[in-house]
C-alpha atoms as a printed R data frame, in Angstrom:
    type eleno elety resid chain resno       x       y       z
1   ATOM     1    CA   MET     A     1 -25.649 -75.849  23.706
2   ATOM     2    CA   SER     A     2 -28.256 -73.906  24.660
3   ATOM     3    CA   TYR     A     3 -29.283 -71.913  27.463
4   ATOM     4    CA   THR     A     4 -31.864 -69.162  28.572
5   ATOM     5    CA   ALA     A     5 -31.372 -66.288  29.200
6   ATOM     6    CA   GLN     A     6 -33.301 -62.692  30.126
7   ATOM     7    CA   GLY     A     7 -34.376 -61.998  27.095
8   ATOM     8    CA   GLY     A     8 -34.764 -65.457  25.538
9   ATOM     9    CA   THR     A     9 -33.014 -69.035  24.587
10  ATOM    10    CA   ARG     A    10 -29.047 -68.300  23.176
11  ATOM    11    CA   THR     A    11 -26.695 -70.827  21.303
12  ATOM    12    CA   SER     A    12 -23.487 -71.117  22.442
13  ATOM    13    CA   GLU     A    13 -22.412 -69.761  19.250
14  ATOM    14    CA   ALA     A    14 -24.212 -66.406  19.597
15  ATOM    15    CA   PHE     A    15 -23.064 -65.796  22.376
16  ATOM    16    CA   HIS     A    16 -20.030 -66.327  22.145
17  ATOM    17    CA   ALA     A    17 -19.974 -63.857  19.703
18  ATOM    18    CA   VAL     A    18 -21.876 -60.788  22.239
19  ATOM    19    CA   ALA     A    19 -19.283 -62.792  25.483
20  ATOM    20    CA   ASP     A    20 -16.512 -62.483  22.650
21  ATOM    21    CA   PRO     A    21 -13.764 -59.142  24.213
22  ATOM    22    CA   VAL     A    22 -13.658 -56.553  21.698
23  ATOM    23    CA   THR     A    23 -10.652 -54.971  20.973
24  ATOM    24    CA   SER     A    24  -9.845 -52.113  20.552
25  ATOM    25    CA   ALA     A    25  -9.079 -50.266  17.707
26  ATOM    26    CA   THR     A    26  -8.275 -47.555  16.545
27  ATOM    27    CA   VAL     A    27  -9.276 -45.634  13.135
28  ATOM    28    CA   SER     A    28  -8.116 -43.448  11.782
29  ATOM    29    CA   GLN     A    29  -9.042 -40.411  10.938
30  ATOM    30    CA   PRO     A    30  -9.180 -38.588   7.502
31  ATOM    31    CA   PRO     A    31  -6.442 -34.696   9.102
32  ATOM    32    CA   ARG     A    32  -9.320 -31.831   9.399
33  ATOM    33    CA   ALA     A    33  -8.087 -29.485   6.625
34  ATOM    34    CA   GLU     A    34  -8.813 -25.814   6.733
35  ATOM    35    CA   PRO     A    35 -10.161 -24.803   3.140
36  ATOM    36    CA   PRO     A    36  -8.346 -21.852   1.645
37  ATOM    37    CA   PRO     A    37  -9.074 -19.049   1.322
38  ATOM    38    CA   PRO     A    38 -11.288 -16.630  -1.121
39  ATOM    39    CA   GLU     A    39  -8.734 -15.225  -2.612
40  ATOM    40    CA   LEU     A    40  -9.409 -11.989  -3.493
41  ATOM    41    CA   GLY     A    41  -9.817 -10.294  -7.008
42  ATOM    42    CA   ILE     A    42  -8.421  -6.841  -7.380
43  ATOM    43    CA   ALA     A    43  -8.707  -5.534 -11.442
44  ATOM    44    CA   SER     A    44  -8.531  -1.689 -12.559
45  ATOM    45    CA   ARG     A    45  -9.073   0.278 -15.000
46  ATOM    46    CA   VAL     A    46  -9.947   3.505 -16.917
47  ATOM    47    CA   VAL     A    47 -13.488   4.480 -17.402
48  ATOM    48    CA   ASP     A    48 -14.037   8.457 -18.622
49  ATOM    49    CA   ASP     A    49 -10.652   9.694 -16.687
50  ATOM    50    CA   THR     A    50 -11.711   7.450 -13.787
51  ATOM    51    CA   ILE     A    51  -9.913   4.743 -12.501
52  ATOM    52    CA   VAL     A    52 -12.280   1.607 -11.595
53  ATOM    53    CA   VAL     A    53 -11.254  -0.793  -9.010
54  ATOM    54    CA   THR     A    54 -13.417  -4.272  -9.940
55  ATOM    55    CA   VAL     A    55 -13.169  -5.860  -5.902
56  ATOM    56    CA   THR     A    56 -14.362 -10.020  -5.839
57  ATOM    57    CA   GLY     A    57 -14.213 -12.272  -2.610
58  ATOM    58    CA   GLU     A    58 -13.507 -11.598   0.554
59  ATOM    59    CA   ILE     A    59 -11.948  -8.750   2.354
60  ATOM    60    CA   ASP     A    60  -9.613  -9.932   5.870
61  ATOM    61    CA   THR     A    61  -7.079  -9.444   8.409
62  ATOM    62    CA   ASP     A    62  -5.459 -11.536   5.420
63  ATOM    63    CA   ALA     A    63  -6.422  -9.406   1.730
64  ATOM    64    CA   ALA     A    64  -7.081  -6.095   3.369
65  ATOM    65    CA   PRO     A    65  -3.094  -4.499   2.980
66  ATOM    66    CA   GLU     A    66  -3.866  -5.717  -0.524
67  ATOM    67    CA   LEU     A    67  -7.063  -4.232  -1.044
68  ATOM    68    CA   GLN     A    68  -5.623  -0.856   0.364
69  ATOM    69    CA   ALA     A    69  -2.034  -0.855  -1.266
70  ATOM    70    CA   ALA     A    70  -3.695  -1.327  -5.018
71  ATOM    71    CA   VAL     A    71  -7.170   1.885  -3.770
72  ATOM    72    CA   ILE     A    72  -4.021   4.386  -2.950
73  ATOM    73    CA   THR     A    73  -2.877   3.702  -5.940
74  ATOM    74    CA   ALA     A    74  -5.335   4.187  -8.163
75  ATOM    75    CA   ILE     A    75  -6.459   7.356  -6.149
76  ATOM    76    CA   ASP     A    76  -2.772   8.456  -7.061
77  ATOM    77    CA   ASP     A    77  -3.167   7.308 -10.158
78  ATOM    78    CA   ALA     A    78  -6.337   8.876 -10.886
79  ATOM    79    CA   PRO     A    79  -6.215  10.678 -14.267
80  ATOM    80    CA   GLY     A    80  -9.185  12.611 -13.620
81  ATOM    81    CA   GLY     A    81  -9.694  12.521  -9.150
82  ATOM    82    CA   ALA     A    82 -11.831   9.698  -8.927
83  ATOM    83    CA   CYS     A    83 -11.322   6.537  -8.707
84  ATOM    84    CA   VAL     A    84 -14.469   4.379  -7.846
85  ATOM    85    CA   LEU     A    85 -13.926   1.174  -5.617
86  ATOM    86    CA   ASP     A    86 -16.505  -1.802  -7.193
87  ATOM    87    CA   LEU     A    87 -17.513  -3.650  -4.304
88  ATOM    88    CA   THR     A    88 -20.678  -4.980  -5.800
89  ATOM    89    CA   THR     A    89 -19.574  -8.130  -6.148
90  ATOM    90    CA   VAL     A    90 -17.808  -8.147  -3.106
91  ATOM    91    CA   ASP     A    91 -19.104 -11.352  -0.792
92  ATOM    92    CA   PHE     A    92 -17.834  -9.818   2.611
93  ATOM    93    CA   LEU     A    93 -16.080  -7.574   4.947
94  ATOM    94    CA   ASP     A    94 -14.715  -7.540   8.371
95  ATOM    95    CA   SER     A    95 -13.014  -4.589  10.559
96  ATOM    96    CA   ALA     A    96  -8.851  -5.062   8.898
97  ATOM    97    CA   GLY     A    97 -11.600  -3.663   5.489
98  ATOM    98    CA   LEU     A    98 -13.302  -1.243   6.791
99  ATOM    99    CA   ALA     A    99 -10.196   0.360   7.950
100 ATOM   100    CA   THR     A   100  -8.866   0.466   4.455
101 ATOM   101    CA   LEU     A   101 -12.219   1.829   3.012
102 ATOM   102    CA   VAL     A   102 -10.869   4.612   5.709
103 ATOM   103    CA   ALA     A   103  -7.621   4.938   4.590
104 ATOM   104    CA   ALA     A   104  -8.524   4.804   1.603
105 ATOM   105    CA   HIS     A   105 -11.332   7.554   2.452
106 ATOM   106    CA   THR     A   106  -8.878  10.010   4.262
107 ATOM   107    CA   HIS     A   107  -5.719   8.841   1.412
108 ATOM   108    CA   ALA     A   108  -8.048  10.311  -1.228
109 ATOM   109    CA   GLU     A   109  -8.840  13.684   0.637
110 ATOM   110    CA   THR     A   110  -5.531  14.408   1.729
111 ATOM   111    CA   ARG     A   111  -4.857  14.589  -1.784
112 ATOM   112    CA   ARG     A   112  -7.848  16.518  -2.672
113 ATOM   113    CA   LYS     A   113  -8.953  13.270  -5.243
114 ATOM   114    CA   HIS     A   114 -11.971  11.674  -4.352
115 ATOM   115    CA   LEU     A   115 -13.678   8.140  -3.637
116 ATOM   116    CA   ARG     A   116 -16.497   6.746  -4.937
117 ATOM   117    CA   ILE     A   117 -17.924   3.060  -3.012
118 ATOM   118    CA   ALA     A   118 -20.548   1.083  -6.043
119 ATOM   119    CA   VAL     A   119 -21.950  -0.856  -3.034
120 ATOM   120    CA   ASP     A   120 -25.020  -2.340  -3.547
121 ATOM   121    CA   SER     A   121 -27.346  -1.666  -1.160
122 ATOM   122    CA   ASN     A   122 -28.401  -6.371  -0.879
123 ATOM   123    CA   SER     A   123 -25.019  -6.414  -0.375
124 ATOM   124    CA   PRO     A   124 -23.541  -7.977   3.143
125 ATOM   125    CA   VAL     A   125 -21.356  -4.910   2.513
126 ATOM   126    CA   ILE     A   126 -23.442  -3.157   3.065
127 ATOM   127    CA   ARG     A   127 -24.382  -3.592   6.636
128 ATOM   128    CA   PRO     A   128 -20.656  -3.650   8.298
129 ATOM   129    CA   ILE     A   129 -20.279  -0.083   6.849
130 ATOM   130    CA   GLU     A   130 -22.914   0.764   7.957
131 ATOM   131    CA   VAL     A   131 -23.484  -0.334  11.639
132 ATOM   132    CA   THR     A   132 -20.475   1.499  11.984
133 ATOM   133    CA   GLY     A   133 -21.764   4.831  10.765
134 ATOM   134    CA   LEU     A   134 -19.412   4.720   7.555
135 ATOM   135    CA   ASP     A   135 -21.749   5.546   5.139
136 ATOM   136    CA   VAL     A   136 -22.680   9.034   6.752
137 ATOM   137    CA   MET     A   137 -18.730   9.869   5.973
138 ATOM   138    CA   LEU     A   138 -18.283   7.411   3.005
139 ATOM   139    CA   ARG     A   139 -19.220   8.427  -0.980
140 ATOM   140    CA   LEU     A   140 -21.379   5.815  -0.952
141 ATOM   141    CA   TYR     A   141 -23.708   4.264  -4.390
142 ATOM   142    CA   HIS     A   142 -25.326   1.872  -5.960
143 ATOM   143    CA   THR     A   143 -23.991   0.642  -9.096
144 ATOM   144    CA   VAL     A   144 -19.977   0.846 -10.920
145 ATOM   145    CA   GLU     A   145 -22.816   3.372 -13.280
146 ATOM   146    CA   GLU     A   146 -24.423   5.606 -10.899
147 ATOM   147    CA   ALA     A   147 -20.474   6.804  -9.720
148 ATOM   148    CA   LEU     A   148 -19.145   6.954 -13.257
149 ATOM   149    CA   HIS     A   149 -21.762   9.409 -13.866
150 ATOM   150    CA   VAL     A   150 -22.949  11.723 -10.173
151 ATOM   151    CA   THR     A   151 -22.626  15.546 -11.636
152 ATOM   152    CA   LYS     A   152 -19.071  16.647  -9.736
153 ATOM   153    CA   SER     A   153 -19.917  18.498  -6.704
154 ATOM   154    CA   PRO     A   154 -17.969  20.613  -3.903
155 ATOM   155    CA   LEU     A   155 -18.311  17.875  -2.237
156 ATOM   156    CA   ASP     A   156 -17.185  15.498  -4.650
């Protein structure tokens, strides 16, 4: 059996296939898993009486306290009175990270020690430091080597 409808002729089988009610089915979507937070890597080494703290990953609200504890310990333990904080491989720095840099800088000054921060000028970390004006207060260097070989001066 066939009939003519707008748009052409259809057979009853085709009509039934189109006209049969569609039963709803619940399609289960897999739960959206949050990606795990990037891990913060912190490693310390001593180079010529200077402690170098190398940081990798992202410095955010969750990671900032761990970083602050590590840097303050390094400043306190620095045999030559200087600590270099290597941020050249950090991917992200938020306001908690900026506050950590200020706290570490203040801690070093109160103990009459020196905190030098190595941050590549092309790094995503330099932008928040510059926007907040902290580049004026903090002692920034382009490389760890540059920070290690600073001629000591009254300001450093």
